[in-house]
Amino acid sequence: MAIAVLAAAPRVFEAAKPEPQAADAQHKVDFSAEVLPVFEKNCAQCHGAKMQMAGLRLDAKATALKVVVAGKAEESLLYRRITGAGNQPRMPMGGKPLDPAQIATIKTWIDQGAEWPDGVGAQIAEVKKHWAFIPPKRPPLPTVSDNKWAANPIDAFVLAKLDQEKLTPSSEADRITELRRLSLDLIGLPPTPEEVDAFV
């Protein structure tokens, strides 16, 4: 009988274990003490100094607040991802979900305005997308002194620089000079007399 009671005891204690309590909305969440440690412990592996999946760092104010709608936790991407809302993978990806108390604290922090004191967390400049992932855009043509001289868009930029330096373009080269320049540029040799005659 005693053995049966002792065997059942752990289950009794386990059943009596209290569930994590939701954060008190009246309590002002201390970001440095209550929120940042959760980010550093659970999120920094994928969103920290060594790796920034989706370009996000959760240990730095400059990027972390981009996934937060201050005062509206339910609309914040951060809160939606740690709760698994919207049929998206729950974060931390591949790791143990945050416990209800941690989630409640983050929710309260966001609802209270998502205050992140300056100087707290990693100090980084704004993360810029690598140039290789930025689609090229054609720049606007500059205003030049002689639109007739600019036969193509490249000419416009050349003339704009000349205008800036208060220089005038050289006169157009004759056909022999043009061929000589072209031949030297392409094969490193001047054109033959026959080639000059044919070109002229």
CSV table of C-alpha atoms in Angstrom, one decimal:
chain,number,residue,atom,x,y,z
A,1,MET,CA,0.0,0.0,0.0
A,2,ALA,CA,2.8,2.4,1.0
A,3,ILE,CA,4.6,1.6,-2.3
A,4,ALA,CA,1.5,2.4,-4.3
A,5,VAL,CA,1.1,5.7,-2.5
A,6,LEU,CA,4.7,6.7,-3.1
A,7,ALA,CA,4.6,5.7,-6.7
A,8,ALA,CA,1.6,7.9,-7.3
A,9,ALA,CA,3.1,10.8,-5.4
A,10,PRO,CA,5.2,12.2,-8.2
A,11,ARG,CA,2.1,12.4,-10.4
A,12,VAL,CA,0.2,14.2,-7.7
A,13,PHE,CA,2.9,16.8,-7.4
A,14,GLU,CA,3.2,17.1,-11.1
A,15,ALA,CA,-0.5,17.7,-11.5
A,16,ALA,CA,-0.4,20.3,-8.8
A,17,LYS,CA,2.4,22.2,-10.5
A,18,PRO,CA,1.1,25.7,-11.3
A,19,GLU,CA,0.9,26.9,-14.9
A,20,PRO,CA,3.0,30.0,-15.8
A,21,GLN,CA,1.0,33.1,-15.1
A,22,ALA,CA,0.4,35.7,-17.7
A,23,ALA,CA,2.2,38.9,-17.3
A,24,ASP,CA,0.3,41.5,-15.3
A,25,ALA,CA,-0.8,44.2,-17.7
A,26,GLN,CA,-0.5,46.8,-14.8
A,27,HIS,CA,3.2,45.8,-14.3
A,28,LYS,CA,5.6,48.0,-16.3
A,29,VAL,CA,7.8,45.5,-18.2
A,30,ASP,CA,11.5,46.1,-17.7
A,31,PHE,CA,12.9,45.5,-21.2
A,32,SER,CA,16.5,45.1,-20.1
A,33,ALA,CA,15.7,42.6,-17.4
A,34,GLU,CA,12.7,40.7,-18.8
A,35,VAL,CA,12.6,40.9,-22.6
A,36,LEU,CA,16.2,41.3,-23.9
A,37,PRO,CA,17.4,38.2,-22.0
A,38,VAL,CA,14.7,36.1,-23.7
A,39,PHE,CA,15.8,37.4,-27.1
A,40,GLU,CA,19.5,36.7,-26.3
A,41,LYS,CA,18.8,33.1,-25.0
A,42,ASN,CA,16.2,31.9,-27.5
A,43,CYS,CA,16.6,34.0,-30.7
A,44,ALA,CA,20.2,35.1,-31.0
A,45,GLN,CA,21.3,31.9,-32.6
A,46,CYS,CA,19.5,32.8,-35.8
A,47,HIS,CA,18.9,36.5,-35.3
A,48,GLY,CA,22.1,37.7,-33.5
A,49,ALA,CA,25.6,38.9,-34.2
A,50,LYS,CA,26.7,35.8,-36.2
A,51,MET,CA,23.6,35.2,-38.2
A,52,GLN,CA,20.7,37.4,-39.3
A,53,MET,CA,18.1,35.2,-41.0
A,54,ALA,CA,15.7,37.4,-43.0
A,55,GLY,CA,18.1,40.3,-42.2
A,56,LEU,CA,16.8,40.5,-38.7
A,57,ARG,CA,18.7,40.9,-35.4
A,58,LEU,CA,16.7,40.7,-32.3
A,59,ASP,CA,19.6,41.8,-30.1
A,60,ALA,CA,19.7,45.3,-31.7
A,61,LYS,CA,17.1,48.0,-31.5
A,62,ALA,CA,17.8,49.3,-35.0
A,63,THR,CA,16.4,46.1,-36.6
A,64,ALA,CA,14.3,44.4,-33.9
A,65,LEU,CA,11.7,47.2,-33.7
A,66,LYS,CA,11.0,46.7,-37.5
A,67,VAL,CA,9.0,43.6,-36.6
A,68,VAL,CA,7.1,45.3,-33.8
A,69,VAL,CA,4.0,47.5,-33.9
A,70,ALA,CA,4.3,49.5,-30.7
A,71,GLY,CA,1.1,49.3,-28.7
A,72,LYS,CA,-0.4,46.5,-30.8
A,73,ALA,CA,1.1,43.1,-30.1
A,74,GLU,CA,-1.6,41.2,-32.1
A,75,GLU,CA,-0.5,43.1,-35.2
A,76,SER,CA,3.3,42.7,-34.6
A,77,LEU,CA,5.1,40.2,-36.7
A,78,LEU,CA,7.3,39.3,-33.7
A,79,TYR,CA,4.4,38.3,-31.5
A,80,ARG,CA,2.7,36.5,-34.3
A,81,ARG,CA,5.8,34.4,-35.1
A,82,ILE,CA,6.5,33.4,-31.5
A,83,THR,CA,2.9,32.3,-31.0
A,84,GLY,CA,2.6,30.6,-34.4
A,85,ALA,CA,-0.3,32.7,-35.5
A,86,GLY,CA,-1.3,33.0,-39.2
A,87,ASN,CA,-0.3,29.5,-40.3
A,88,GLN,CA,3.4,30.4,-40.2
A,89,PRO,CA,6.2,28.4,-38.6
A,90,ARG,CA,6.4,29.1,-34.9
A,91,MET,CA,9.7,30.7,-33.7
A,92,PRO,CA,12.2,29.8,-32.5
A,93,MET,CA,12.5,27.6,-35.6
A,94,GLY,CA,13.6,24.1,-34.8
A,95,GLY,CA,13.8,25.0,-31.1
A,96,LYS,CA,11.7,24.8,-28.0
A,97,PRO,CA,8.8,27.3,-28.1
A,98,LEU,CA,8.9,30.1,-25.6
A,99,ASP,CA,6.9,29.3,-22.5
A,100,PRO,CA,3.6,31.1,-21.9
A,101,ALA,CA,5.1,33.4,-19.3
A,102,GLN,CA,7.8,34.7,-21.7
A,103,ILE,CA,5.3,35.2,-24.5
A,104,ALA,CA,3.0,37.0,-22.1
A,105,THR,CA,5.8,39.3,-21.1
A,106,ILE,CA,6.7,40.1,-24.7
A,107,LYS,CA,3.1,40.8,-25.5
A,108,THR,CA,2.7,43.1,-22.5
A,109,TRP,CA,6.0,44.9,-23.5
A,110,ILE,CA,4.7,45.5,-27.0
A,111,ASP,CA,1.2,46.6,-25.8
A,112,GLN,CA,2.9,49.0,-23.4
A,113,GLY,CA,4.7,50.7,-26.3
A,114,ALA,CA,7.7,48.5,-26.9
A,115,GLU,CA,10.1,50.8,-25.2
A,116,TRP,CA,13.7,49.9,-25.9
A,117,PRO,CA,16.1,52.2,-24.0
A,118,ASP,CA,19.0,53.7,-26.0
A,119,GLY,CA,22.3,52.0,-25.4
A,120,VAL,CA,20.7,48.7,-24.5
A,121,GLY,CA,21.5,45.6,-26.6
A,122,ALA,CA,23.9,45.4,-29.6
A,123,GLN,CA,24.8,48.8,-31.1
A,124,ILE,CA,24.8,48.5,-34.9
A,125,ALA,CA,24.3,50.8,-37.8
A,126,GLU,CA,21.2,50.1,-39.9
A,127,VAL,CA,21.6,46.9,-41.8
A,128,LYS,CA,21.8,47.6,-45.5
A,129,LYS,CA,21.0,45.0,-48.1
A,130,HIS,CA,24.0,43.8,-50.0
A,131,TRP,CA,24.3,45.6,-53.4
A,132,ALA,CA,24.1,42.3,-55.2
A,133,PHE,CA,20.5,41.9,-54.1
A,134,ILE,CA,19.4,45.5,-55.0
A,135,PRO,CA,17.8,45.7,-58.5
A,136,PRO,CA,19.7,48.2,-60.7
A,137,LYS,CA,17.8,51.4,-61.4
A,138,ARG,CA,18.5,53.6,-64.4
A,139,PRO,CA,19.5,57.1,-63.0
A,140,PRO,CA,17.9,60.2,-64.4
A,141,LEU,CA,19.8,62.0,-67.2
A,142,PRO,CA,21.6,65.1,-66.0
A,143,THR,CA,20.9,68.5,-67.3
A,144,VAL,CA,23.6,69.6,-69.8
A,145,SER,CA,24.5,72.7,-71.7
A,146,ASP,CA,24.1,71.3,-75.2
A,147,ASN,CA,21.4,68.6,-75.7
A,148,LYS,CA,22.3,68.3,-79.4
A,149,TRP,CA,25.9,67.2,-78.6
A,150,ALA,CA,24.7,64.3,-76.4
A,151,ALA,CA,23.8,61.7,-79.0
A,152,ASN,CA,23.1,59.0,-76.3
A,153,PRO,CA,22.6,58.8,-72.6
A,154,ILE,CA,26.3,58.2,-71.9
A,155,ASP,CA,27.2,61.4,-73.8
A,156,ALA,CA,24.9,63.2,-71.4
A,157,PHE,CA,26.8,62.1,-68.4
A,158,VAL,CA,30.2,62.9,-70.1
A,159,LEU,CA,29.0,66.4,-71.0
A,160,ALA,CA,27.6,67.0,-67.5
A,161,LYS,CA,31.0,66.3,-66.0
A,162,LEU,CA,32.7,68.5,-68.6
A,163,ASP,CA,30.2,71.3,-67.7
A,164,GLN,CA,31.0,70.8,-64.0
A,165,GLU,CA,34.7,71.3,-64.7
A,166,LYS,CA,34.0,74.2,-67.1
A,167,LEU,CA,35.4,72.4,-70.1
A,168,THR,CA,34.2,72.1,-73.6
A,169,PRO,CA,34.1,68.9,-75.6
A,170,SER,CA,36.8,68.3,-78.2
A,171,SER,CA,35.7,68.5,-81.8
A,172,GLU,CA,34.6,65.3,-83.5
A,173,ALA,CA,37.5,63.2,-84.8
A,174,ASP,CA,37.9,62.5,-88.5
A,175,ARG,CA,37.2,59.0,-89.8
A,176,ILE,CA,40.9,58.0,-90.0
A,177,THR,CA,41.5,59.0,-86.4
A,178,GLU,CA,38.3,57.1,-85.4
A,179,LEU,CA,39.5,53.9,-87.1
A,180,ARG,CA,43.0,54.3,-85.6
A,181,ARG,CA,41.6,54.6,-82.1
A,182,LEU,CA,39.3,51.6,-82.7
A,183,SER,CA,42.0,49.4,-84.1
A,184,LEU,CA,44.4,50.2,-81.2
A,185,ASP,CA,41.7,49.6,-78.6
A,186,LEU,CA,40.6,46.2,-80.1
A,187,ILE,CA,43.8,44.6,-81.3
A,188,GLY,CA,46.6,46.9,-80.2
A,189,LEU,CA,47.8,47.6,-83.7
A,190,PRO,CA,47.2,50.5,-86.1
A,191,PRO,CA,45.0,49.8,-89.1
A,192,THR,CA,46.6,48.9,-92.4
A,193,PRO,CA,46.5,51.4,-95.3
A,194,GLU,CA,44.0,49.1,-97.0
A,195,GLU,CA,41.8,49.1,-94.0
A,196,VAL,CA,41.9,52.9,-93.8
A,197,ASP,CA,41.0,53.3,-97.4
A,198,ALA,CA,38.1,50.9,-97.0
A,199,PHE,CA,36.8,52.6,-93.9
A,200,VAL,CA,37.1,56.1,-95.3
